[in-house]
Amino acid sequence: METLRDLNQTKNIGRITIISPTGSLANLISFVGKEKVTAARIKDRENRQNVSSCLESILYELKQMKSIPEAGIAIYAQAYV
Amino acid sequence: MFRPIFVSPPRTIKKFIYNCGNSFVLEPIEELHVESKEKYGLMELCGENCSIYLSSEFGETILVDQKSTKLQRRQGRGGSSQNRIARLREETIYSYLKSSAEKAVAAYVRDGRTLIKGLLIVGPSLKKEQIIDYLEDIKAPIEIKAKEEGDPSYPLLIDFIARHGNDEESKEFELINDLLIRTPDLLAFGAELENEKGNIKKVYSSELIKRRFGGPVGIKYFAYDNSGSAESE
């Protein structure tokens, strides 16, 4: 949390937060997939690239997981530090 | 490419949040996290391993840091090298204790301010008494408790928090503990409360008591005699 708080102090656009209760991992993956399609329509080039790459990396990590933990999960991503 | 950070909260998340913006949404997780509550430190110091935990007032712990070392075992042998081996061993112990203490200070002190309300050091080894010399930066009560390796330190931590935590809760806890030693028949725990419903005088159900005893604890007062004074069974 300290790292995230420190990151929040720096200037950046296209930060993604997903806080999800426990449930179907497939639903979460499909949600992120849909958001990725939506993100492709963002007008600003830099913002679009940041958000798309964030969602892509989240999607990649989610596909490695077996299930969402019992207490739920919070995912934070940004394009660069 | 920045790798996403996955945070597993200590308590259950109830609401789905998706946000895409200039900053991360941290508040919902911070609320769940023990960091927003009063914190206590727990150090498990064994002969060659040291684990540093951060705990909430309810005894939930998070592993913050770890340190391990390899000690020279044959310090009593070695012929002419006996002294050298003994010296190397002492040096290893010294550096192990010092770096463990540094890790603890880094975890519990920020900008010269102690973040914890108290520190409990548990473990089977004698080193836990030596490490106190290196923990001068921690301005909080420090307590040492002996514990066999492998035993859970959770009950020790709960007792420690009871002594340094919330006044009202700790008073209740002390009362129940006192009664448990003197007149255990007078107490009813958890499911027993239902059976003793008519006899229960008072029920204590603070979070601390629930966690220590696994449920609410009631005090039984039995049949009143003619003079009107309460008698225990």
mmCIF file of C-alpha atoms in Angstrom:
data_model
loop_
_atom_site.group_PDB
_atom_site.id
_atom_site.type_symbol
_atom_site.label_atom_id
_atom_site.label_comp_id
_atom_site.label_asym_id
_atom_site.label_seq_id
_atom_site.Cartn_x
_atom_site.Cartn_y
_atom_site.Cartn_z
ATOM 1 C CA MET A 1 0.000 0.000 0.000
ATOM 2 C CA GLU A 2 2.919 2.310 0.755
ATOM 3 C CA THR A 3 4.238 1.835 -2.775
ATOM 4 C CA LEU A 4 0.837 2.629 -4.262
ATOM 5 C CA ARG A 5 0.470 5.703 -2.065
ATOM 6 C CA ASP A 6 3.886 6.902 -3.215
ATOM 7 C CA LEU A 7 2.992 6.207 -6.848
ATOM 8 C CA ASN A 8 -0.191 8.239 -6.428
ATOM 9 C CA GLN A 9 1.932 11.308 -5.655
ATOM 10 C CA THR A 10 3.534 11.219 -9.117
ATOM 11 C CA LYS A 11 1.855 12.571 -12.218
ATOM 12 C CA ASN A 12 0.547 9.974 -14.619
ATOM 13 C CA ILE A 13 -2.504 9.381 -16.766
ATOM 14 C CA GLY A 14 -4.262 6.129 -17.412
ATOM 15 C CA ARG A 15 -4.105 4.489 -13.993
ATOM 16 C CA ILE A 16 -6.351 1.484 -13.658
ATOM 17 C CA THR A 17 -7.988 0.296 -10.442
ATOM 18 C CA ILE A 18 -10.075 -2.853 -10.311
ATOM 19 C CA ILE A 19 -11.463 -3.900 -6.934
ATOM 20 C CA SER A 20 -13.442 -7.070 -7.200
ATOM 21 C CA PRO A 21 -15.198 -9.249 -4.639
ATOM 22 C CA THR A 22 -14.720 -12.972 -4.888
ATOM 23 C CA GLY A 23 -16.630 -14.725 -7.645
ATOM 24 C CA SER A 24 -16.091 -16.039 -11.122
ATOM 25 C CA LEU A 25 -12.648 -15.356 -12.532
ATOM 26 C CA ALA A 26 -14.003 -15.837 -16.059
ATOM 27 C CA ASN A 27 -16.437 -12.946 -15.532
ATOM 28 C CA LEU A 28 -13.622 -10.678 -14.404
ATOM 29 C CA ILE A 29 -11.496 -11.660 -17.409
ATOM 30 C CA SER A 30 -14.372 -10.998 -19.799
ATOM 31 C CA PHE A 31 -15.006 -7.627 -18.098
ATOM 32 C CA VAL A 32 -11.375 -6.606 -18.588
ATOM 33 C CA GLY A 33 -11.545 -7.828 -22.201
ATOM 34 C CA LYS A 34 -14.583 -5.635 -22.853
ATOM 35 C CA GLU A 35 -12.901 -2.651 -21.242
ATOM 36 C CA LYS A 36 -9.924 -3.213 -23.503
ATOM 37 C CA VAL A 37 -12.191 -2.970 -26.544
ATOM 38 C CA THR A 38 -13.703 0.226 -25.120
ATOM 39 C CA ALA A 39 -10.255 1.654 -24.401
ATOM 40 C CA ALA A 40 -9.359 1.340 -28.089
ATOM 41 C CA ARG A 41 -11.828 4.178 -28.735
ATOM 42 C CA ILE A 42 -10.105 6.719 -26.441
ATOM 43 C CA LYS A 43 -9.218 9.760 -28.557
ATOM 44 C CA ASP A 44 -5.972 10.885 -26.916
ATOM 45 C CA ARG A 45 -3.102 8.790 -28.240
ATOM 46 C CA GLU A 46 -0.976 8.651 -25.064
ATOM 47 C CA ASN A 47 -3.957 7.934 -22.820
ATOM 48 C CA ARG A 48 -5.218 5.210 -25.171
ATOM 49 C CA GLN A 49 -1.825 3.517 -25.286
ATOM 50 C CA ASN A 50 -1.421 3.652 -21.507
ATOM 51 C CA VAL A 51 -4.860 2.273 -20.727
ATOM 52 C CA SER A 52 -4.665 -0.429 -23.388
ATOM 53 C CA SER A 53 -1.273 -1.666 -22.251
ATOM 54 C CA CYS A 54 -2.409 -1.653 -18.595
ATOM 55 C CA LEU A 55 -5.480 -3.691 -19.395
ATOM 56 C CA GLU A 56 -3.451 -6.045 -21.514
ATOM 57 C CA SER A 57 -1.009 -6.715 -18.686
ATOM 58 C CA ILE A 58 -3.884 -7.175 -16.212
ATOM 59 C CA LEU A 59 -5.509 -9.624 -18.599
ATOM 60 C CA TYR A 60 -2.267 -11.541 -18.943
ATOM 61 C CA GLU A 61 -1.840 -11.798 -15.158
ATOM 62 C CA LEU A 62 -5.468 -12.769 -14.614
ATOM 63 C CA LYS A 63 -5.146 -15.605 -17.093
ATOM 64 C CA GLN A 64 -2.307 -17.018 -14.972
ATOM 65 C CA MET A 65 -4.538 -17.146 -11.898
ATOM 66 C CA LYS A 66 -6.630 -20.157 -10.940
ATOM 67 C CA SER A 67 -9.331 -18.350 -8.983
ATOM 68 C CA ILE A 68 -10.084 -15.095 -7.184
ATOM 69 C CA PRO A 69 -9.104 -15.269 -3.483
ATOM 70 C CA GLU A 70 -11.861 -15.666 -0.918
ATOM 71 C CA ALA A 71 -11.642 -12.082 0.339
ATOM 72 C CA GLY A 72 -11.601 -10.666 -3.202
ATOM 73 C CA ILE A 73 -8.822 -8.895 -5.042
ATOM 74 C CA ALA A 74 -7.638 -5.393 -5.826
ATOM 75 C CA ILE A 75 -5.604 -4.781 -8.978
ATOM 76 C CA TYR A 76 -3.627 -1.615 -9.639
ATOM 77 C CA ALA A 77 -1.801 -0.886 -12.863
ATOM 78 C CA GLN A 78 -0.163 1.997 -14.637
ATOM 79 C CA ALA A 79 1.740 2.169 -17.893
ATOM 80 C CA TYR A 80 5.112 3.376 -16.640
ATOM 81 C CA VAL A 81 6.743 4.540 -13.431
ATOM 82 C CA MET B 1 6.288 -2.241 -18.928
ATOM 83 C CA PHE B 2 4.817 -1.800 -15.449
ATOM 84 C CA ARG B 3 3.562 -5.008 -13.880
ATOM 85 C CA PRO B 4 0.134 -4.752 -12.231
ATOM 86 C CA ILE B 5 0.058 -4.884 -8.437
ATOM 87 C CA PHE B 6 -2.321 -7.424 -6.927
ATOM 88 C CA VAL B 7 -3.469 -6.681 -3.388
ATOM 89 C CA SER B 8 -5.200 -9.310 -1.317
ATOM 90 C CA PRO B 9 -7.311 -7.539 1.342
ATOM 91 C CA PRO B 10 -7.477 -8.767 4.946
ATOM 92 C CA ARG B 11 -11.274 -8.628 4.990
ATOM 93 C CA THR B 12 -13.877 -9.406 2.376
ATOM 94 C CA ILE B 13 -14.507 -6.882 -0.400
ATOM 95 C CA LYS B 14 -18.191 -6.259 -0.961
ATOM 96 C CA LYS B 15 -18.353 -3.775 -3.817
ATOM 97 C CA PHE B 16 -16.994 -3.946 -7.355
ATOM 98 C CA ILE B 17 -15.054 -0.854 -8.392
ATOM 99 C CA TYR B 18 -13.503 -0.069 -11.767
ATOM 100 C CA ASN B 19 -11.698 3.198 -12.219
ATOM 101 C CA CYS B 20 -9.524 4.596 -14.949
ATOM 102 C CA GLY B 21 -8.061 7.980 -14.140
ATOM 103 C CA ASN B 22 -5.141 10.032 -12.847
ATOM 104 C CA SER B 23 -4.826 8.257 -9.515
ATOM 105 C CA PHE B 24 -5.407 4.889 -7.915
ATOM 106 C CA VAL B 25 -8.487 4.321 -5.765
ATOM 107 C CA LEU B 26 -6.930 3.214 -2.470
ATOM 108 C CA GLU B 27 -9.541 4.211 0.114
ATOM 109 C CA PRO B 28 -11.712 1.047 0.003
ATOM 110 C CA ILE B 29 -8.683 -1.187 0.541
ATOM 111 C CA GLU B 30 -7.115 1.073 3.156
ATOM 112 C CA GLU B 31 -10.304 0.897 5.165
ATOM 113 C CA LEU B 32 -10.131 -2.872 5.088
ATOM 114 C CA HIS B 33 -6.461 -2.919 5.837
ATOM 115 C CA VAL B 34 -5.194 -3.054 9.357
ATOM 116 C CA GLU B 35 -2.989 -0.071 8.656
ATOM 117 C CA SER B 36 -5.851 2.290 9.406
ATOM 118 C CA LYS B 37 -6.217 0.831 12.908
ATOM 119 C CA GLU B 38 -3.916 0.814 15.886
ATOM 120 C CA LYS B 39 -0.970 -1.373 15.164
ATOM 121 C CA TYR B 40 1.192 -3.707 17.179
ATOM 122 C CA GLY B 41 4.474 -5.287 16.276
ATOM 123 C CA LEU B 42 5.318 -8.936 16.581
ATOM 124 C CA MET B 43 8.807 -10.337 16.135
ATOM 125 C CA GLU B 44 9.351 -14.071 16.017
ATOM 126 C CA LEU B 45 13.010 -14.570 16.731
ATOM 127 C CA CYS B 46 14.368 -18.090 16.456
ATOM 128 C CA GLY B 47 18.036 -19.073 16.449
ATOM 129 C CA GLU B 48 18.526 -18.553 12.738
ATOM 130 C CA ASN B 49 15.279 -16.967 11.536
ATOM 131 C CA CYS B 50 13.578 -13.714 12.341
ATOM 132 C CA SER B 51 10.078 -12.801 11.101
ATOM 133 C CA ILE B 52 8.670 -9.323 11.536
ATOM 134 C CA TYR B 53 4.893 -8.958 11.634
ATOM 135 C CA LEU B 54 2.516 -6.050 11.868
ATOM 136 C CA SER B 55 -0.731 -6.665 13.662
ATOM 137 C CA SER B 56 -4.045 -4.886 14.166
ATOM 138 C CA GLU B 57 -5.775 -4.487 17.520
ATOM 139 C CA PHE B 58 -7.695 -7.665 16.746
ATOM 140 C CA GLY B 59 -4.604 -9.767 16.220
ATOM 141 C CA GLU B 60 -4.628 -9.997 12.412
ATOM 142 C CA THR B 61 -1.018 -10.186 11.316
ATOM 143 C CA ILE B 62 0.837 -9.327 8.121
ATOM 144 C CA LEU B 63 4.355 -10.558 7.466
ATOM 145 C CA VAL B 64 6.430 -7.448 6.786
ATOM 146 C CA ASP B 65 9.967 -8.720 6.581
ATOM 147 C CA GLN B 66 12.137 -11.753 7.192
ATOM 148 C CA LYS B 67 15.783 -12.388 7.938
ATOM 149 C CA SER B 68 17.645 -15.663 8.177
ATOM 150 C CA THR B 69 21.235 -16.609 8.797
ATOM 151 C CA LYS B 70 23.451 -19.695 8.904
ATOM 152 C CA LEU B 71 25.308 -20.168 12.154
ATOM 153 C CA GLN B 72 28.553 -22.038 12.664
ATOM 154 C CA ARG B 73 27.655 -25.038 14.823
ATOM 155 C CA ARG B 74 31.029 -26.448 15.947
ATOM 156 C CA GLN B 75 32.264 -23.534 17.998
ATOM 157 C CA GLY B 76 33.609 -25.849 20.725
ATOM 158 C CA ARG B 77 35.922 -27.758 18.402
ATOM 159 C CA GLY B 78 38.510 -27.064 15.763
ATOM 160 C CA GLY B 79 41.785 -27.442 17.693
ATOM 161 C CA SER B 80 43.928 -24.398 17.198
ATOM 162 C CA SER B 81 41.112 -22.855 15.138
ATOM 163 C CA GLN B 82 38.655 -23.098 18.031
ATOM 164 C CA ASN B 83 38.970 -19.446 18.943
ATOM 165 C CA ARG B 84 38.720 -18.341 15.342
ATOM 166 C CA ILE B 85 35.546 -20.399 14.792
ATOM 167 C CA ALA B 86 34.025 -19.071 18.013
ATOM 168 C CA ARG B 87 34.836 -15.517 16.984
ATOM 169 C CA LEU B 88 33.308 -16.016 13.525
ATOM 170 C CA ARG B 89 30.173 -17.377 15.152
ATOM 171 C CA GLU B 90 29.886 -14.394 17.460
ATOM 172 C CA GLU B 91 30.371 -12.042 14.532
ATOM 173 C CA THR B 92 27.602 -13.820 12.605
ATOM 174 C CA ILE B 93 25.244 -13.567 15.603
ATOM 175 C CA TYR B 94 26.094 -9.879 15.999
ATOM 176 C CA SER B 95 25.392 -9.073 12.343
ATOM 177 C CA TYR B 96 22.215 -11.199 12.374
ATOM 178 C CA LEU B 97 20.823 -9.395 15.419
ATOM 179 C CA LYS B 98 21.818 -6.006 14.103
ATOM 180 C CA SER B 99 20.289 -6.464 10.669
ATOM 181 C CA SER B 100 17.119 -8.007 12.177
ATOM 182 C CA ALA B 101 16.786 -4.985 14.454
ATOM 183 C CA GLU B 102 17.360 -2.643 11.502
ATOM 184 C CA LYS B 103 14.591 -4.381 9.558
ATOM 185 C CA ALA B 104 12.279 -4.085 12.573
ATOM 186 C CA VAL B 105 13.042 -0.383 12.981
ATOM 187 C CA ALA B 106 12.456 0.168 9.248
ATOM 188 C CA ALA B 107 9.085 -1.560 9.555
ATOM 189 C CA TYR B 108 7.911 0.091 12.768
ATOM 190 C CA VAL B 109 9.446 3.576 12.666
ATOM 191 C CA ARG B 110 8.858 6.165 9.975
ATOM 192 C CA ASP B 111 10.419 9.638 9.998
ATOM 193 C CA GLY B 112 11.401 9.186 13.632
ATOM 194 C CA ARG B 113 7.808 8.400 14.639
ATOM 195 C CA THR B 114 6.952 5.000 16.078
ATOM 196 C CA LEU B 115 3.961 3.555 14.253
ATOM 197 C CA ILE B 116 3.179 0.792 16.725
ATOM 198 C CA LYS B 117 1.637 0.868 20.176
ATOM 199 C CA GLY B 118 3.707 -2.010 21.491
ATOM 200 C CA LEU B 119 6.163 -4.651 20.388
ATOM 201 C CA LEU B 120 6.104 -8.292 21.398
ATOM 202 C CA ILE B 121 9.201 -10.399 20.839
ATOM 203 C CA VAL B 122 8.602 -14.138 21.007
ATOM 204 C CA GLY B 123 10.802 -17.117 20.353
ATOM 205 C CA PRO B 124 12.753 -19.951 21.917
ATOM 206 C CA SER B 125 16.210 -18.442 21.665
ATOM 207 C CA LEU B 126 18.138 -16.260 24.103
ATOM 208 C CA LYS B 127 18.863 -13.794 21.339
ATOM 209 C CA LYS B 128 15.531 -12.067 21.881
ATOM 210 C CA GLU B 129 16.957 -10.528 25.058
ATOM 211 C CA GLN B 130 20.071 -9.368 23.251
ATOM 212 C CA ILE B 131 18.187 -7.738 20.372
ATOM 213 C CA ILE B 132 16.557 -5.166 22.666
ATOM 214 C CA ASP B 133 19.822 -3.206 22.769
ATOM 215 C CA TYR B 134 19.452 -2.505 19.049
ATOM 216 C CA LEU B 135 15.778 -1.469 19.242
ATOM 217 C CA GLU B 136 16.295 1.888 20.952
ATOM 218 C CA ASP B 137 14.590 3.768 18.123
ATOM 219 C CA ILE B 138 11.267 2.085 18.840
ATOM 220 C CA LYS B 139 9.548 4.283 21.424
ATOM 221 C CA ALA B 140 6.900 1.808 22.542
ATOM 222 C CA PRO B 141 6.618 -0.801 25.276
ATOM 223 C CA ILE B 142 8.602 -3.898 24.354
ATOM 224 C CA GLU B 143 7.828 -7.247 25.912
ATOM 225 C CA ILE B 144 9.630 -10.573 25.672
ATOM 226 C CA LYS B 145 7.848 -13.909 25.836
ATOM 227 C CA ALA B 146 9.320 -17.381 25.662
ATOM 228 C CA LYS B 147 7.779 -19.679 23.080
ATOM 229 C CA GLU B 148 8.693 -23.082 21.720
ATOM 230 C CA GLU B 149 9.506 -23.238 18.026
ATOM 231 C CA GLY B 150 6.442 -24.136 16.006
ATOM 232 C CA ASP B 151 3.930 -23.078 18.674
ATOM 233 C CA PRO B 152 1.437 -20.438 17.553
ATOM 234 C CA SER B 153 2.206 -16.966 18.848
ATOM 235 C CA TYR B 154 -1.380 -15.811 18.336
ATOM 236 C CA PRO B 155 -2.570 -16.308 21.981
ATOM 237 C CA LEU B 156 0.513 -14.484 23.280
ATOM 238 C CA LEU B 157 -0.202 -11.600 20.942
ATOM 239 C CA ILE B 158 -3.854 -11.411 21.992
ATOM 240 C CA ASP B 159 -2.826 -11.266 25.668
ATOM 241 C CA PHE B 160 -0.265 -8.603 24.867
ATOM 242 C CA ILE B 161 -2.820 -6.492 22.993
ATOM 243 C CA ALA B 162 -5.259 -6.928 25.863
ATOM 244 C CA ARG B 163 -2.754 -5.390 28.241
ATOM 245 C CA HIS B 164 -1.850 -2.470 25.988
ATOM 246 C CA GLY B 165 -5.001 -1.982 23.969
ATOM 247 C CA ASN B 166 -8.421 -0.438 24.498
ATOM 248 C CA ASP B 167 -8.931 0.256 28.223
ATOM 249 C CA GLU B 168 -12.534 -0.892 28.506
ATOM 250 C CA GLU B 169 -11.965 -4.001 26.465
ATOM 251 C CA SER B 170 -8.820 -4.877 28.360
ATOM 252 C CA LYS B 171 -10.651 -4.416 31.694
ATOM 253 C CA GLU B 172 -13.374 -6.813 30.548
ATOM 254 C CA PHE B 173 -10.742 -9.202 29.331
ATOM 255 C CA GLU B 174 -8.892 -9.069 32.654
ATOM 256 C CA LEU B 175 -12.144 -9.679 34.551
ATOM 257 C CA ILE B 176 -12.964 -12.727 32.455
ATOM 258 C CA ASN B 177 -9.402 -14.023 32.773
ATOM 259 C CA ASP B 178 -9.530 -13.506 36.530
ATOM 260 C CA LEU B 179 -12.847 -15.347 36.838
ATOM 261 C CA LEU B 180 -11.551 -18.113 34.624
ATOM 262 C CA ILE B 181 -8.773 -18.756 37.121
ATOM 263 C CA ARG B 182 -10.784 -18.313 40.336
ATOM 264 C CA THR B 183 -14.323 -19.538 39.529
ATOM 265 C CA PRO B 184 -14.527 -21.078 36.060
ATOM 266 C CA ASP B 185 -18.022 -22.480 36.858
ATOM 267 C CA LEU B 186 -19.374 -18.955 36.858
ATOM 268 C CA LEU B 187 -18.639 -18.460 33.178
ATOM 269 C CA ALA B 188 -20.561 -19.635 30.140
ATOM 270 C CA PHE B 189 -18.993 -19.603 26.671
ATOM 271 C CA GLY B 190 -20.516 -19.282 23.205
ATOM 272 C CA ALA B 191 -23.154 -21.960 22.667
ATOM 273 C CA GLU B 192 -23.549 -22.566 26.434
ATOM 274 C CA LEU B 193 -25.170 -19.132 26.695
ATOM 275 C CA GLU B 194 -28.312 -20.456 25.015
ATOM 276 C CA ASN B 195 -28.725 -23.237 27.609
ATOM 277 C CA GLU B 196 -28.072 -20.920 30.543
ATOM 278 C CA LYS B 197 -30.284 -18.160 29.227
ATOM 279 C CA GLY B 198 -32.217 -17.598 32.468
ATOM 280 C CA ASN B 199 -29.141 -17.543 34.656
ATOM 281 C CA ILE B 200 -26.930 -15.181 32.698
ATOM 282 C CA LYS B 201 -26.334 -11.907 34.463
ATOM 283 C CA LYS B 202 -24.127 -10.182 31.926
ATOM 284 C CA VAL B 203 -22.703 -11.009 28.530
ATOM 285 C CA TYR B 204 -19.350 -9.705 27.302
ATOM 286 C CA SER B 205 -18.998 -9.773 23.560
ATOM 287 C CA SER B 206 -16.222 -7.349 22.684
ATOM 288 C CA GLU B 207 -14.121 -8.181 19.641
ATOM 289 C CA LEU B 208 -11.141 -9.071 21.810
ATOM 290 C CA ILE B 209 -13.113 -11.534 23.932
ATOM 291 C CA LYS B 210 -14.741 -13.074 20.870
ATOM 292 C CA ARG B 211 -11.391 -13.677 19.291
ATOM 293 C CA ARG B 212 -9.754 -14.992 22.434
ATOM 294 C CA PHE B 213 -12.579 -17.288 23.531
ATOM 295 C CA GLY B 214 -14.228 -17.979 20.170
ATOM 296 C CA GLY B 215 -17.492 -16.226 21.027
ATOM 297 C CA PRO B 216 -19.280 -14.115 23.635
ATOM 298 C CA VAL B 217 -18.719 -14.915 27.303
ATOM 299 C CA GLY B 218 -21.465 -14.648 29.922
ATOM 300 C CA ILE B 219 -21.293 -14.491 33.710
ATOM 301 C CA LYS B 220 -23.763 -16.725 35.558
ATOM 302 C CA TYR B 221 -25.416 -15.741 38.797
ATOM 303 C CA PHE B 222 -27.647 -18.417 40.217
ATOM 304 C CA ALA B 223 -30.788 -18.775 42.337
ATOM 305 C CA TYR B 224 -31.257 -15.892 44.742
ATOM 306 C CA ASP B 225 -31.698 -16.962 48.353
ATOM 307 C CA ASN B 226 -34.176 -15.344 50.750
ATOM 308 C CA SER B 227 -31.782 -12.656 51.885
ATOM 309 C CA GLY B 228 -31.530 -11.456 48.291
ATOM 310 C CA SER B 229 -27.803 -11.910 47.856
ATOM 311 C CA ALA B 230 -26.575 -13.649 44.729
ATOM 312 C CA GLU B 231 -24.876 -16.970 45.129
ATOM 313 C CA SER B 232 -22.857 -18.972 42.749
ATOM 314 C CA GLU B 233 -23.575 -22.610 42.176
#
